[in-house]
Amino acid sequence: MKRLYFDYHMQIKYTSPASECHFTIKCIPIDSEVQFVEKYDIHIEPDNVYSTGVDSFGNKMVYGTVRDEHSYFAYRITGEVAVGLGKSDIVENENMVGIYKYPYGLTVADTEIQKYYDLLMKNMDEFGIESKCSDYDKSIALMHRIHEDFKYQKNVTDIYTTAEDAMKLGCGVCQDYAHIMTTLCRMMKIPARYVAGMMTGEGFSHAWVEILDGGRWYALDPTNDIIISDSHIKLGVGRDASDCQINRGVLKGGGNQTQVIHVIVKEI
Amino acid sequence: MNDMDLLEHTGVVNELLARYGVKFGIYKNNTFKEQLFPFDAIPRIIKKKEFDYLEKGLKQRVVALNLFLKDIYSDKKIVKDNVVPEDFIFASSGYMAECEGVMPVKGIYSHISGIDLVQGKDKNWYILEDNLRVPSGASYPMIARELCRKGSPRTFEKTKIEDNRNYAKLLRRTMDHVNVDGGHTVILTPGRYNAAYFEHSYLAEQTGAHLVNGSELIVENDKLYYVKYNGEKERVGAVYRRISDEYLDPMNFNPESVIGIPHIFDVYKKGNVALINAPGNGVADDKGIYYFVPKMIKYYLGEEPVLNNAPTYLPFYEEDMKYVLENFDKLVLKDVAEAGGYGVVFGNSMTKEQKEKFIALLKSEPRRFIAQEVIDFLDIDILEGNEQVPRKADLRAFVLMADEPLVWKSGLTRFSRNPDSFIVNSSQGGGFKDTWVLSQ
């Protein structure tokens, strides 16, 4: 168990005035059996006015609208979370498990992923699994393979890149690693979901995967090739990144936008 | 039907319909084309006793479909009890995970259901399709009746027919039943380039609801408001939305949508406004789920279905696949994801090569298709020039779910103008008739 302090700061600047800016932010850690949110504070600018809710995936959200003209939009969420409280997480809603078994949105396989999958299945020995392995062991073997075969590279993909396209490129960022792994797990009949969150250090948000085995969720980080224990804070889950997109907005005007995200997570 | 007086008025009625803008817009090859929806004056006549039977079956079906939707977006008992395989839920394009755990006002999902039926040559009625998203078509027989009464009042004096102009009242009752906090009731249209724009404006006028587009509605403090011309805001309690789920709210669904209302889904989830019909209904009306509706009726209501499906096979099941392959030439095959008469092929119309290709596809994606026996429709006469000629026709019945299920005593009869075609969809050039339900 560790206690982590986090500070998630996002700012968008507009070159011309924006109005009717609608926002939905899913950036609030949730209590579960692996993490406990001791406190958090949220502040939105220019107006600190918002509604709160929970989406159907169980993610907390805040949303609202800045109607009047404004030149920037920013939010900051800080807090303290106890992490590493357990090795696996509880299934919050039994009725929702089904959605994590099927391809959806950015995790729909096409020829490239199918080719990769077929190759893995053909060379099971080399892949390091047997059919009698548990889903957990299979997923770990899969994570090692993806980590080995896929290259980390910034600025080649964006938030709308599909697992299929990332596989074709052979490189990408944490979101792409997570999408590819989620897609392949589901092809292997292992329920899997995308997780948005943060990791100790300084920089950006992070993404990884949870797989289901024996009625429990296990968190695996294919970007870093690690089984998650006490260095990650979970913010949201979904079938793909779009279900738990940290912030989403539509607005009028605004001209060119520059977005700066700064995340700090450190042990306390 | 030998009422020459009414038939002589066909031309006049069609002219009036054109003047009222009773048109159908369709997009083909990226261009918008508006065409008249041709009216045929020979009505479909259904006797009272026969309609009583249809009414009983339609109510039963729509009640079961509503229970199914409620179950699917919560406990999924019907899946756990192995009545419906989960593949047909989670892999369905109409299923929306965003609606999980969301309870619409008074638990009603499908307020307005358009159920398509055909009558076979054996005089039996069969359900062809359920439409639970935004079924359209009620306005056409409504206005046709109105105009026919003007053109040929004597016809309606001597024949005892249920007055179908009460649809507006039934619809209003349905909308009022779920209205939250007595707010306004609005009909949300994507605008005049929509195929059914005439219907949107006509129903608004007839029910006294506001006809609005997305930019006239805003969400504030978790409530929905109608913004008046002078900028004043008034609370909205019910939205009869005539735009599809994915365009309803750019913050929750398609972010590119400019015809929706940001955050409307969030306030709907909180129970602060009713959406008619509920988002997510597509999971209950795709062609794959259709197969299971008789099973749903037994499962939820413990009753035998009053109205039958057309005999349907699900290649997803091995046994059915075998039957389909053995009887390929006498079946009609339908792609479950398609609508509007598209994605329908008759086994006997394919060349050898097409057939082989199709069977390969069927084997690789069995869940994607259903196969049905071809029903020999009972033909209905239409007027062609001065002659009466038989054509295929179906019937879209409307079932409204208010404080109780209500079946509109009329319906949209659509016919194919092509003598060899079974496809009656208006988007494919068909015409329509009024449907008379005799009151005694």
XYZ file of C-alpha atoms in Angstrom:
708
model
C 0.000 0.000 0.000
C 1.111 3.509 -0.826
C -0.418 6.905 -0.481
C -0.181 9.013 -3.594
C -0.749 12.722 -4.090
C -1.973 13.738 -7.520
C -2.389 16.976 -9.388
C -4.060 16.886 -12.799
C -4.058 20.216 -14.585
C -5.450 20.876 -18.038
C -5.671 24.172 -19.851
C -6.929 25.077 -23.311
C -6.182 28.507 -24.766
C -8.174 29.895 -27.677
C -6.844 32.318 -30.264
C -10.307 33.847 -30.677
C -13.126 33.966 -28.131
C -15.053 30.766 -27.482
C -18.631 30.490 -26.231
C -21.220 27.791 -25.543
C -18.419 25.560 -24.379
C -19.872 22.268 -23.159
C -17.563 20.066 -21.158
C -17.607 16.642 -19.559
C -14.667 15.696 -17.388
C -14.037 12.159 -16.178
C -11.004 12.700 -14.033
C -12.088 11.738 -10.530
C -10.631 8.584 -9.010
C -13.224 6.120 -7.732
C -13.112 4.026 -4.586
C -12.636 0.341 -5.217
C -10.890 -2.604 -3.603
C -7.492 -1.517 -4.929
C -7.651 2.201 -4.245
C -9.303 4.523 -1.749
C -9.761 8.211 -2.401
C -8.956 10.034 0.827
C -9.740 13.455 -0.541
C -9.994 15.384 -3.745
C -10.694 18.880 -4.889
C -11.833 20.113 -8.260
C -11.670 23.578 -9.727
C -12.874 24.672 -13.147
C -12.159 27.999 -14.845
C -13.406 30.493 -15.947
C -16.638 29.509 -14.091
C -16.396 27.018 -11.285
C -19.972 25.833 -11.973
C -20.760 22.232 -12.812
C -23.059 19.249 -12.272
C -21.920 15.852 -11.125
C -22.918 12.399 -12.243
C -21.844 8.823 -12.796
C -21.785 7.228 -16.232
C -22.992 3.702 -16.931
C -19.429 2.361 -16.714
C -19.256 3.555 -13.125
C -17.015 6.552 -13.834
C -17.553 9.740 -11.894
C -17.993 12.810 -14.026
C -18.505 16.537 -13.827
C -20.107 18.446 -16.662
C -21.423 21.842 -17.558
C -21.426 24.713 -19.992
C -19.542 27.995 -20.185
C -21.996 30.109 -22.168
C -20.351 33.522 -22.217
C -17.328 34.381 -24.295
C -14.042 33.246 -22.825
C -10.430 32.972 -23.962
C -9.367 29.875 -22.058
C -10.783 26.838 -20.286
C -8.995 25.012 -17.513
C -9.565 22.526 -14.759
C -7.441 21.214 -11.965
C -8.072 18.171 -9.823
C -5.875 17.424 -6.833
C -6.176 14.778 -4.170
C -4.762 11.912 -2.195
C -5.379 8.266 -2.943
C -4.318 5.117 -1.121
C -3.334 2.569 -3.786
C -2.232 -1.058 -3.863
C -4.929 -2.114 -1.390
C -5.394 -5.436 -3.171
C -4.031 -7.550 -5.996
C -7.282 -7.505 -7.943
C -10.439 -5.454 -8.071
C -14.078 -6.255 -7.491
C -16.619 -6.544 -10.327
C -18.792 -3.545 -9.474
C -21.685 -4.574 -11.669
C -22.140 -8.158 -12.776
C -24.563 -7.067 -15.503
C -21.919 -5.014 -17.256
C -19.306 -7.723 -17.732
C -20.782 -8.762 -21.091
C -19.860 -5.472 -22.743
C -16.172 -6.177 -22.164
C -16.252 -9.387 -24.185
C -17.051 -7.866 -27.566
C -15.182 -5.634 -29.998
C -16.284 -2.026 -29.833
C -15.288 1.318 -31.334
C -11.512 1.600 -31.403
C -11.019 -2.050 -30.455
C -12.484 -3.716 -33.538
C -9.927 -6.028 -35.137
C -9.297 -6.133 -38.841
C -6.676 -7.914 -40.958
C -3.539 -6.627 -39.173
C -4.640 -7.628 -35.692
C -6.139 -10.840 -36.993
C -2.771 -11.696 -38.578
C -0.965 -11.004 -35.309
C -3.518 -13.031 -33.373
C -3.306 -15.995 -35.769
C 0.460 -16.001 -35.458
C 0.263 -16.024 -31.651
C -2.198 -18.884 -31.691
C -0.076 -20.879 -34.137
C 3.040 -20.593 -31.995
C 1.560 -21.074 -28.562
C 4.786 -22.548 -27.154
C 6.870 -19.635 -28.235
C 4.107 -17.344 -26.993
C 4.577 -18.975 -23.614
C 1.077 -20.235 -22.962
C -0.851 -23.441 -23.080
C -4.553 -23.689 -23.538
C -4.909 -24.822 -19.925
C -3.275 -21.632 -18.616
C -5.516 -19.307 -16.631
C -6.803 -16.185 -18.339
C -4.565 -14.211 -16.018
C -1.426 -16.075 -17.129
C -2.430 -15.817 -20.757
C -2.905 -12.087 -20.390
C 0.517 -11.643 -18.817
C 2.142 -13.587 -21.645
C 0.225 -11.435 -24.090
C 1.360 -8.275 -22.324
C 5.024 -9.349 -22.619
C 4.586 -10.012 -26.311
C 2.906 -6.722 -27.063
C 5.526 -4.858 -25.083
C 8.219 -6.582 -27.094
C 6.636 -6.240 -30.530
C 5.216 -2.734 -30.263
C 7.359 0.396 -30.102
C 6.670 3.430 -27.931
C 6.621 6.526 -30.072
C 4.888 9.846 -29.552
C 3.062 11.908 -32.165
C 2.350 9.109 -34.607
C -1.141 8.351 -33.315
C -3.946 10.422 -31.796
C -6.929 9.799 -29.523
C -9.026 8.487 -32.430
C -6.460 5.922 -33.619
C -7.883 2.407 -33.685
C -6.061 -0.642 -32.380
C -5.987 -1.892 -35.960
C -4.263 1.234 -37.287
C -1.803 1.312 -34.395
C -0.932 -2.312 -35.074
C -0.308 -1.443 -38.706
C 2.057 1.353 -37.624
C 3.769 -0.870 -35.102
C 4.180 2.041 -32.711
C 2.234 4.483 -30.595
C 1.573 5.560 -27.022
C -0.046 4.030 -23.935
C -3.563 4.376 -25.366
C -2.551 2.309 -28.384
C -0.861 -0.359 -26.264
C -4.013 -0.602 -24.183
C -6.314 -0.772 -27.213
C -4.273 -3.489 -28.870
C -4.118 -5.561 -25.736
C -7.837 -5.114 -25.027
C -8.673 -6.196 -28.571
C -6.478 -9.283 -28.436
C -7.721 -10.360 -24.992
C -11.300 -10.247 -26.235
C -10.305 -12.319 -29.265
C -8.867 -14.838 -26.805
C -12.271 -14.824 -25.034
C -10.877 -13.002 -22.030
C -13.099 -10.081 -20.958
C -10.940 -6.967 -20.986
C -11.390 -3.254 -20.545
C -9.559 -0.039 -21.138
C -8.441 1.966 -18.101
C -7.603 5.674 -18.073
C -5.507 6.894 -15.188
C -2.275 8.339 -13.896
C 1.059 6.897 -12.875
C 3.723 8.075 -10.465
C 5.975 10.664 -12.028
C 5.387 13.847 -13.942
C 3.904 14.371 -17.367
C 0.694 13.084 -18.918
C -2.189 10.821 -18.104
C -1.707 7.110 -18.646
C -3.712 4.131 -19.903
C -3.647 0.397 -19.272
C -5.820 -2.692 -19.266
C -7.888 -4.721 -16.836
C -8.647 -8.337 -17.566
C -11.216 -10.527 -15.869
C -10.296 -13.836 -14.304
C -12.252 -15.741 -11.685
C -14.654 -12.859 -11.221
C -11.934 -10.318 -10.428
C -10.314 -7.561 -12.459
C -6.499 -7.629 -12.779
C -4.650 -4.531 -13.943
C -1.819 -4.892 -16.453
C 0.249 -2.132 -17.993
C 1.500 -3.232 -21.434
C 3.350 0.054 -22.051
C 5.633 -0.631 -19.101
C 5.206 -4.404 -19.086
C 4.192 -4.517 -15.441
C 1.495 -6.008 -13.268
C 0.032 -2.993 -11.546
C 0.352 -2.819 -7.784
C 0.867 0.552 -6.146
C 2.051 3.069 -8.708
C -1.153 3.781 -10.643
C -4.335 5.739 -9.906
C -7.417 4.577 -11.805
C -9.646 7.362 -13.157
C -12.026 5.604 -15.514
C -12.852 2.392 -17.319
C -14.644 1.566 -20.560
C -14.814 -0.551 -23.672
C -12.289 1.759 -25.308
C -10.736 5.166 -24.649
C -13.822 7.062 -25.799
C -15.962 5.654 -22.950
C -13.658 7.178 -20.342
C -12.145 10.082 -22.249
C -10.758 12.370 -19.550
C -12.204 15.482 -21.075
C -14.620 15.999 -23.878
C -16.011 19.238 -25.210
C -17.865 21.018 -27.948
C -17.873 24.774 -28.359
C -18.511 27.680 -30.697
C -15.621 29.721 -32.062
C -12.281 29.497 -30.317
C -10.060 29.648 -33.397
C -6.930 27.617 -32.878
C -6.678 25.786 -29.597
C -3.605 24.858 -27.655
C -4.032 22.316 -24.925
C -1.537 21.799 -22.133
C -1.851 18.912 -19.712
C 0.350 18.596 -16.709
C 0.081 15.680 -14.320
C 2.041 15.077 -11.131
C 1.716 11.918 -9.053
C 4.033 11.376 -6.113
C 4.241 9.272 -3.008
C 3.473 10.944 0.302
C -64.668 -1.653 -52.544
C -66.723 -0.067 -55.270
C -67.031 3.438 -54.003
C -66.521 5.234 -57.281
C -67.055 8.590 -55.682
C -63.939 8.246 -53.533
C -61.869 6.749 -56.320
C -62.737 9.592 -58.651
C -61.172 11.900 -56.116
C -57.739 10.250 -56.195
C -56.276 13.008 -58.324
C -57.709 15.764 -56.165
C -56.483 14.143 -52.965
C -52.985 13.670 -54.374
C -52.938 17.304 -55.454
C -53.968 18.401 -51.978
C -51.339 16.144 -50.416
C -48.702 17.749 -52.614
C -49.925 21.174 -51.594
C -49.684 20.228 -47.910
C -46.136 19.058 -48.553
C -46.749 15.383 -47.891
C -43.397 14.410 -49.241
C -40.710 11.975 -48.597
C -37.117 13.071 -48.769
C -34.404 10.567 -49.546
C -30.684 10.742 -49.880
C -29.271 8.881 -52.805
C -25.646 9.207 -53.905
C -25.231 12.136 -51.531
C -27.950 14.264 -53.038
C -31.207 15.052 -51.347
C -34.270 14.315 -53.404
C -37.768 15.008 -52.335
C -40.540 13.000 -53.815
C -44.251 12.830 -53.324
C -45.531 9.888 -51.379
C -48.157 8.592 -53.829
C -51.559 7.990 -52.312
C -53.888 5.312 -53.562
C -57.515 5.928 -52.805
C -58.613 2.307 -52.466
C -58.416 1.778 -48.713
C -57.291 -1.310 -46.942
C -60.348 -2.393 -44.998
C -60.082 -4.395 -41.798
C -63.199 -5.727 -40.149
C -63.834 -4.970 -36.503
C -63.423 -8.528 -35.334
C -60.205 -8.972 -37.218
C -58.789 -5.759 -35.867
C -59.787 -6.726 -32.323
C -57.595 -9.768 -32.781
C -54.705 -7.694 -34.164
C -55.090 -5.236 -31.315
C -54.791 -7.960 -28.723
C -51.662 -9.346 -30.351
C -50.046 -5.966 -30.886
C -50.546 -4.915 -27.271
C -49.107 -8.169 -26.049
C -46.071 -7.808 -28.283
C -45.302 -4.215 -27.350
C -45.753 -4.862 -23.635
C -43.263 -7.731 -23.897
C -40.806 -5.637 -25.922
C -40.913 -2.920 -23.264
C -40.252 -5.466 -20.541
C -37.377 -6.825 -22.571
C -35.768 -3.395 -22.882
C -36.138 -2.783 -19.166
C -34.568 -6.154 -18.439
C -31.699 -5.748 -20.912
C -30.638 -2.399 -19.487
C -30.706 -3.732 -15.932
C -30.609 -7.328 -14.674
C -30.624 -9.189 -18.017
C -32.612 -12.053 -16.562
C -33.596 -13.250 -20.022
C -29.905 -13.688 -20.870
C -29.070 -15.364 -17.570
C -31.953 -17.766 -18.128
C -30.530 -18.647 -21.561
C -33.542 -17.521 -23.513
C -31.611 -14.938 -25.532
C -27.864 -15.527 -26.132
C -25.722 -12.596 -25.018
C -24.243 -12.330 -28.525
C -27.561 -10.946 -29.687
C -27.378 -8.214 -27.088
C -23.800 -7.064 -26.802
C -22.833 -7.517 -30.442
C -26.006 -5.797 -31.646
C -25.447 -2.389 -33.204
C -28.594 -1.143 -31.470
C -27.370 -1.967 -27.968
C -26.068 1.079 -26.091
C -23.921 0.453 -23.062
C -24.450 4.109 -22.123
C -28.057 3.243 -21.245
C -27.116 0.576 -18.702
C -28.798 1.231 -15.402
C -30.778 4.172 -16.751
C -34.482 4.013 -15.934
C -36.693 6.129 -18.212
C -39.667 7.940 -16.714
C -42.286 5.370 -15.584
C -40.124 2.589 -17.019
C -41.421 3.099 -20.553
C -38.881 2.583 -23.331
C -40.936 2.299 -26.470
C -43.682 4.896 -26.260
C -44.415 4.767 -29.959
C -43.939 1.456 -31.719
C -44.463 0.834 -35.403
C -45.152 -2.833 -35.946
C -45.071 -4.049 -39.546
C -47.425 -6.870 -40.485
C -48.460 -8.662 -43.628
C -51.430 -10.776 -44.389
C -50.674 -13.995 -46.204
C -52.789 -15.594 -48.911
C -53.870 -18.008 -46.166
C -55.471 -14.943 -44.500
C -53.130 -15.259 -41.512
C -51.356 -12.177 -40.295
C -47.613 -12.285 -39.678
C -45.347 -9.816 -37.932
C -42.561 -8.760 -40.266
C -40.652 -6.257 -38.186
C -40.784 -4.160 -35.035
C -39.761 -0.498 -35.182
C -39.025 0.903 -31.741
C -36.576 3.729 -32.449
C -38.324 6.546 -34.294
C -41.001 4.858 -36.392
C -42.643 7.238 -38.808
C -45.729 7.109 -40.946
C -48.793 7.814 -38.811
C -49.298 11.273 -40.261
C -49.894 10.000 -43.791
C -53.125 8.093 -43.232
C -54.214 10.864 -40.833
C -54.019 13.596 -43.422
C -55.210 11.333 -46.224
C -58.367 10.609 -44.223
C -58.875 14.279 -43.571
C -58.582 15.101 -47.266
C -60.709 12.165 -48.390
C -63.450 13.277 -46.054
C -63.326 16.671 -47.697
C -63.235 15.243 -51.204
C -65.883 12.609 -50.744
C -67.903 13.235 -47.581
C -70.691 10.871 -48.609
C -68.369 7.883 -48.519
C -67.857 8.422 -44.822
C -71.501 8.936 -44.110
C -72.507 5.530 -45.304
C -69.530 3.489 -44.064
C -68.954 3.118 -40.338
C -65.241 3.587 -39.898
C -63.157 4.271 -36.817
C -62.039 7.882 -37.022
C -58.252 7.769 -37.282
C -57.811 11.470 -36.734
C -57.666 10.699 -33.015
C -53.991 9.741 -33.367
C -53.015 13.203 -32.151
C -55.032 12.674 -28.966
C -53.458 9.289 -28.312
C -50.003 10.706 -28.906
C -50.645 13.650 -26.616
C -51.863 11.303 -23.884
C -48.711 9.225 -24.330
C -46.414 12.234 -24.117
C -48.258 13.770 -21.188
C -48.068 10.507 -19.286
C -44.282 10.762 -18.997
C -43.902 14.539 -18.958
C -41.730 15.607 -16.023
C -42.903 18.438 -13.735
C -45.544 19.603 -16.206
C -43.004 21.180 -18.533
C -43.492 21.810 -22.224
C -43.818 18.940 -24.651
C -41.716 19.433 -27.757
C -41.154 17.566 -31.003
C -37.476 17.689 -31.864
C -36.778 17.644 -35.591
C -33.436 17.562 -37.387
C -34.942 20.046 -39.836
C -36.686 20.249 -43.123
C -34.199 18.081 -44.999
C -35.265 15.066 -43.018
C -37.258 12.410 -44.865
C -40.142 12.754 -42.447
C -40.191 16.520 -41.908
C -43.795 16.791 -43.018
C -44.724 14.357 -40.293
C -42.821 16.252 -37.605
C -44.587 19.504 -38.374
C -47.985 17.878 -38.827
C -47.829 16.004 -35.531
C -46.691 19.149 -33.731
C -49.616 21.070 -35.144
C -52.099 18.304 -34.354
C -50.906 17.654 -30.794
C -50.192 21.242 -29.841
C -46.551 20.475 -29.082
C -43.760 22.896 -29.973
C -41.830 21.961 -33.083
C -38.196 22.688 -32.250
C -34.712 22.045 -33.509
C -31.688 21.304 -31.346
C -30.517 24.898 -31.104
C -33.786 25.928 -29.413
C -33.220 23.610 -26.453
C -30.566 24.040 -23.784
C -29.504 22.249 -20.644
C -29.002 24.359 -17.557
C -28.752 23.295 -13.919
C -29.559 19.730 -14.896
C -32.836 20.667 -16.534
C -33.908 21.086 -20.123
C -35.257 24.415 -21.355
C -36.920 25.721 -24.472
C -35.485 29.096 -25.444
C -38.203 31.362 -26.741
C -37.739 33.919 -29.516
C -37.154 36.625 -26.887
C -34.513 34.638 -25.030
C -36.790 33.582 -22.160
C -36.363 30.015 -21.019
C -39.183 27.616 -20.229
C -38.863 24.168 -18.762
C -39.311 21.158 -21.039
C -40.746 17.964 -19.562
C -40.955 15.667 -22.575
C -39.120 15.506 -25.882
C -40.590 13.505 -28.727
C -37.330 13.352 -30.554
C -37.295 12.562 -34.216
C -33.539 12.244 -34.432
C -31.668 9.029 -33.916
C -29.761 8.065 -30.787
C -26.284 8.753 -32.100
C -27.108 12.372 -32.984
C -29.034 13.150 -29.822
C -26.196 14.486 -27.689
C -22.685 15.300 -28.933
C -21.355 15.098 -25.376
C -22.440 11.506 -24.970
C -22.745 10.102 -28.470
C -21.492 11.228 -31.872
C -19.368 14.319 -31.068
C -19.852 15.615 -34.618
C -23.607 16.003 -34.222
C -24.839 19.550 -34.731
C -28.544 18.683 -34.530
C -28.487 17.350 -30.975
C -28.473 18.990 -27.551
C -25.289 18.831 -25.464
C -25.899 17.117 -22.107
C -29.533 16.170 -22.815
C -28.663 12.546 -22.106
C -27.185 13.522 -18.730
C -30.386 15.204 -17.575
C -32.490 12.394 -19.010
C -30.464 9.950 -16.907
C -31.298 12.002 -13.834
C -34.996 11.675 -14.636
C -35.448 15.393 -15.317
C -36.872 15.019 -18.787
C -38.569 12.236 -20.740
C -37.162 11.172 -24.087
C -39.671 9.614 -26.450
C -38.653 6.962 -27.445
C -35.920 6.050 -24.998
C -32.358 5.826 -26.341
C -31.044 2.290 -26.744
C -34.260 0.754 -28.113
C -32.411 -0.498 -31.167
C -31.355 -3.575 -29.232
C -34.967 -4.785 -29.298
C -35.905 -4.198 -32.915
C -33.066 -5.543 -34.949
C -33.784 -8.445 -37.212
C -31.740 -10.801 -35.052
C -33.772 -10.093 -31.929
C -37.020 -10.397 -33.901
C -36.554 -14.155 -33.814
C -36.745 -14.061 -30.021
C -39.866 -11.913 -29.609
C -42.291 -14.885 -29.358
C -39.962 -16.329 -26.718
C -39.988 -12.992 -24.870
C -43.774 -13.015 -24.777
C -43.727 -16.438 -23.136
C -40.864 -15.489 -20.835
C -42.193 -12.188 -19.506
C -45.941 -12.657 -19.794
C -46.343 -16.417 -19.550
C -48.644 -16.229 -22.555
C -48.671 -17.754 -26.001
C -48.100 -15.129 -28.696
C -51.344 -14.025 -30.306
C -49.612 -12.886 -33.480
C -46.980 -14.990 -35.164
C -43.668 -14.075 -36.691
C -42.999 -15.079 -40.247
C -41.252 -18.464 -39.924
C -37.667 -17.425 -39.208
C -34.369 -19.262 -38.910
C -31.261 -18.166 -37.123
C -28.125 -19.505 -38.806
C -26.430 -18.792 -35.455
C -27.976 -22.092 -34.353
C -26.450 -25.110 -36.070
C -29.779 -26.759 -36.697
C -31.132 -23.634 -38.376
C -27.972 -23.215 -40.444
C -28.469 -26.715 -41.764
C -32.066 -25.948 -42.708
C -31.064 -22.691 -44.381
C -28.386 -24.353 -46.490
C -30.714 -27.151 -47.517
C -33.599 -24.854 -48.391
C -31.639 -21.856 -49.584
C -33.622 -21.284 -52.764
C -36.976 -20.899 -51.107
C -35.859 -18.508 -48.368
C -35.366 -14.780 -48.087
C -32.189 -13.698 -46.308
C -31.865 -10.501 -44.353
C -28.867 -8.667 -42.990
C -29.789 -7.820 -39.391
C -27.954 -4.505 -39.429
C -29.785 -3.089 -42.448
C -33.165 -1.378 -42.635
C -35.466 0.302 -45.115
C -35.707 -2.728 -47.390
C -31.949 -2.845 -47.933
C -29.869 -5.939 -47.272
C -32.709 -8.265 -48.311
C -32.000 -11.020 -50.840
C -34.098 -13.863 -52.145
C -32.253 -17.168 -52.352
C -33.708 -18.016 -55.743
C -32.710 -14.695 -57.277
C -28.958 -15.292 -56.943
C -26.623 -16.581 -59.610
C -24.537 -19.633 -58.723
C -21.537 -17.435 -58.071
C -23.456 -14.956 -55.888
C -24.914 -17.830 -53.968
C -21.521 -19.357 -53.219
C -20.178 -16.012 -52.114
C -23.191 -15.386 -49.924
C -23.020 -18.801 -48.287
C -19.346 -18.266 -47.476
C -20.252 -14.965 -45.820
C -23.146 -16.587 -43.988
C -20.833 -19.250 -42.610
C -18.231 -16.749 -41.465
C -20.749 -14.350 -39.891
C -23.799 -16.432 -38.985
C -25.052 -13.902 -36.444
C -25.352 -11.273 -39.120
C -28.245 -12.884 -40.980
C -31.702 -14.285 -40.521
C -33.545 -16.420 -43.043
C -37.295 -16.467 -43.504
C -39.842 -18.422 -45.459
C -41.189 -16.234 -48.226
C -44.729 -15.333 -47.304
C -47.125 -15.222 -50.152
C -48.752 -11.864 -49.439
C -52.410 -11.351 -49.972
C -52.513 -8.824 -52.784
C -54.420 -5.603 -52.466
C -55.814 -3.696 -55.404
C -54.416 -0.343 -56.351
C -55.508 2.033 -59.050
C -53.327 2.283 -62.085
C -54.919 4.716 -64.482
C -58.514 3.564 -64.467
C -57.681 -0.021 -63.809
C -57.506 -1.871 -60.534
C -54.404 -4.052 -60.321
C -53.179 -6.288 -57.475
C -50.014 -5.368 -55.610
C -48.082 -6.477 -52.510
C -48.764 -4.415 -49.414
C -47.903 -4.406 -45.731
C -49.397 -2.659 -42.735
C -47.577 -0.570 -40.164
C -49.663 -0.568 -37.008
C -48.964 1.991 -34.306
C -48.987 1.022 -30.661
C -48.625 3.764 -28.071
C -47.632 3.117 -24.499
C -49.352 5.575 -22.180
C -50.936 4.655 -18.825
C -52.006 1.589 -20.805
C -51.101 0.246 -24.241
C -53.157 1.877 -26.979
C -53.499 0.599 -30.514
C -54.388 3.174 -33.116
C -57.398 1.974 -35.066
C -55.852 2.593 -38.438
C -52.318 2.275 -39.733
C -50.109 2.936 -42.687
C -50.634 0.553 -45.575
C -47.677 0.676 -47.913
C -47.645 -0.988 -51.303
C -45.156 -1.754 -53.977
C -45.866 -0.150 -57.319
C -43.803 -2.753 -59.073
C -45.952 -5.844 -59.744
C -43.085 -8.257 -59.029
C -41.696 -6.653 -55.924
C -42.243 -7.514 -52.290
C -40.451 -4.399 -51.110
C -42.930 -1.755 -50.048
C -40.659 0.766 -48.323
C -41.396 4.355 -49.173
C -37.672 5.021 -49.479
C -37.767 2.599 -52.388
C -40.574 4.280 -54.256
C -43.679 2.627 -52.802
C -46.984 4.353 -52.210
C -49.497 4.353 -49.385
C -53.138 3.765 -48.624
C -55.428 4.680 -45.804
C -56.344 1.826 -43.481
C -59.987 1.641 -42.521
C -60.951 -0.203 -39.408
C -64.662 -0.818 -39.435
C -66.371 0.219 -36.247
C -69.110 -2.391 -36.447
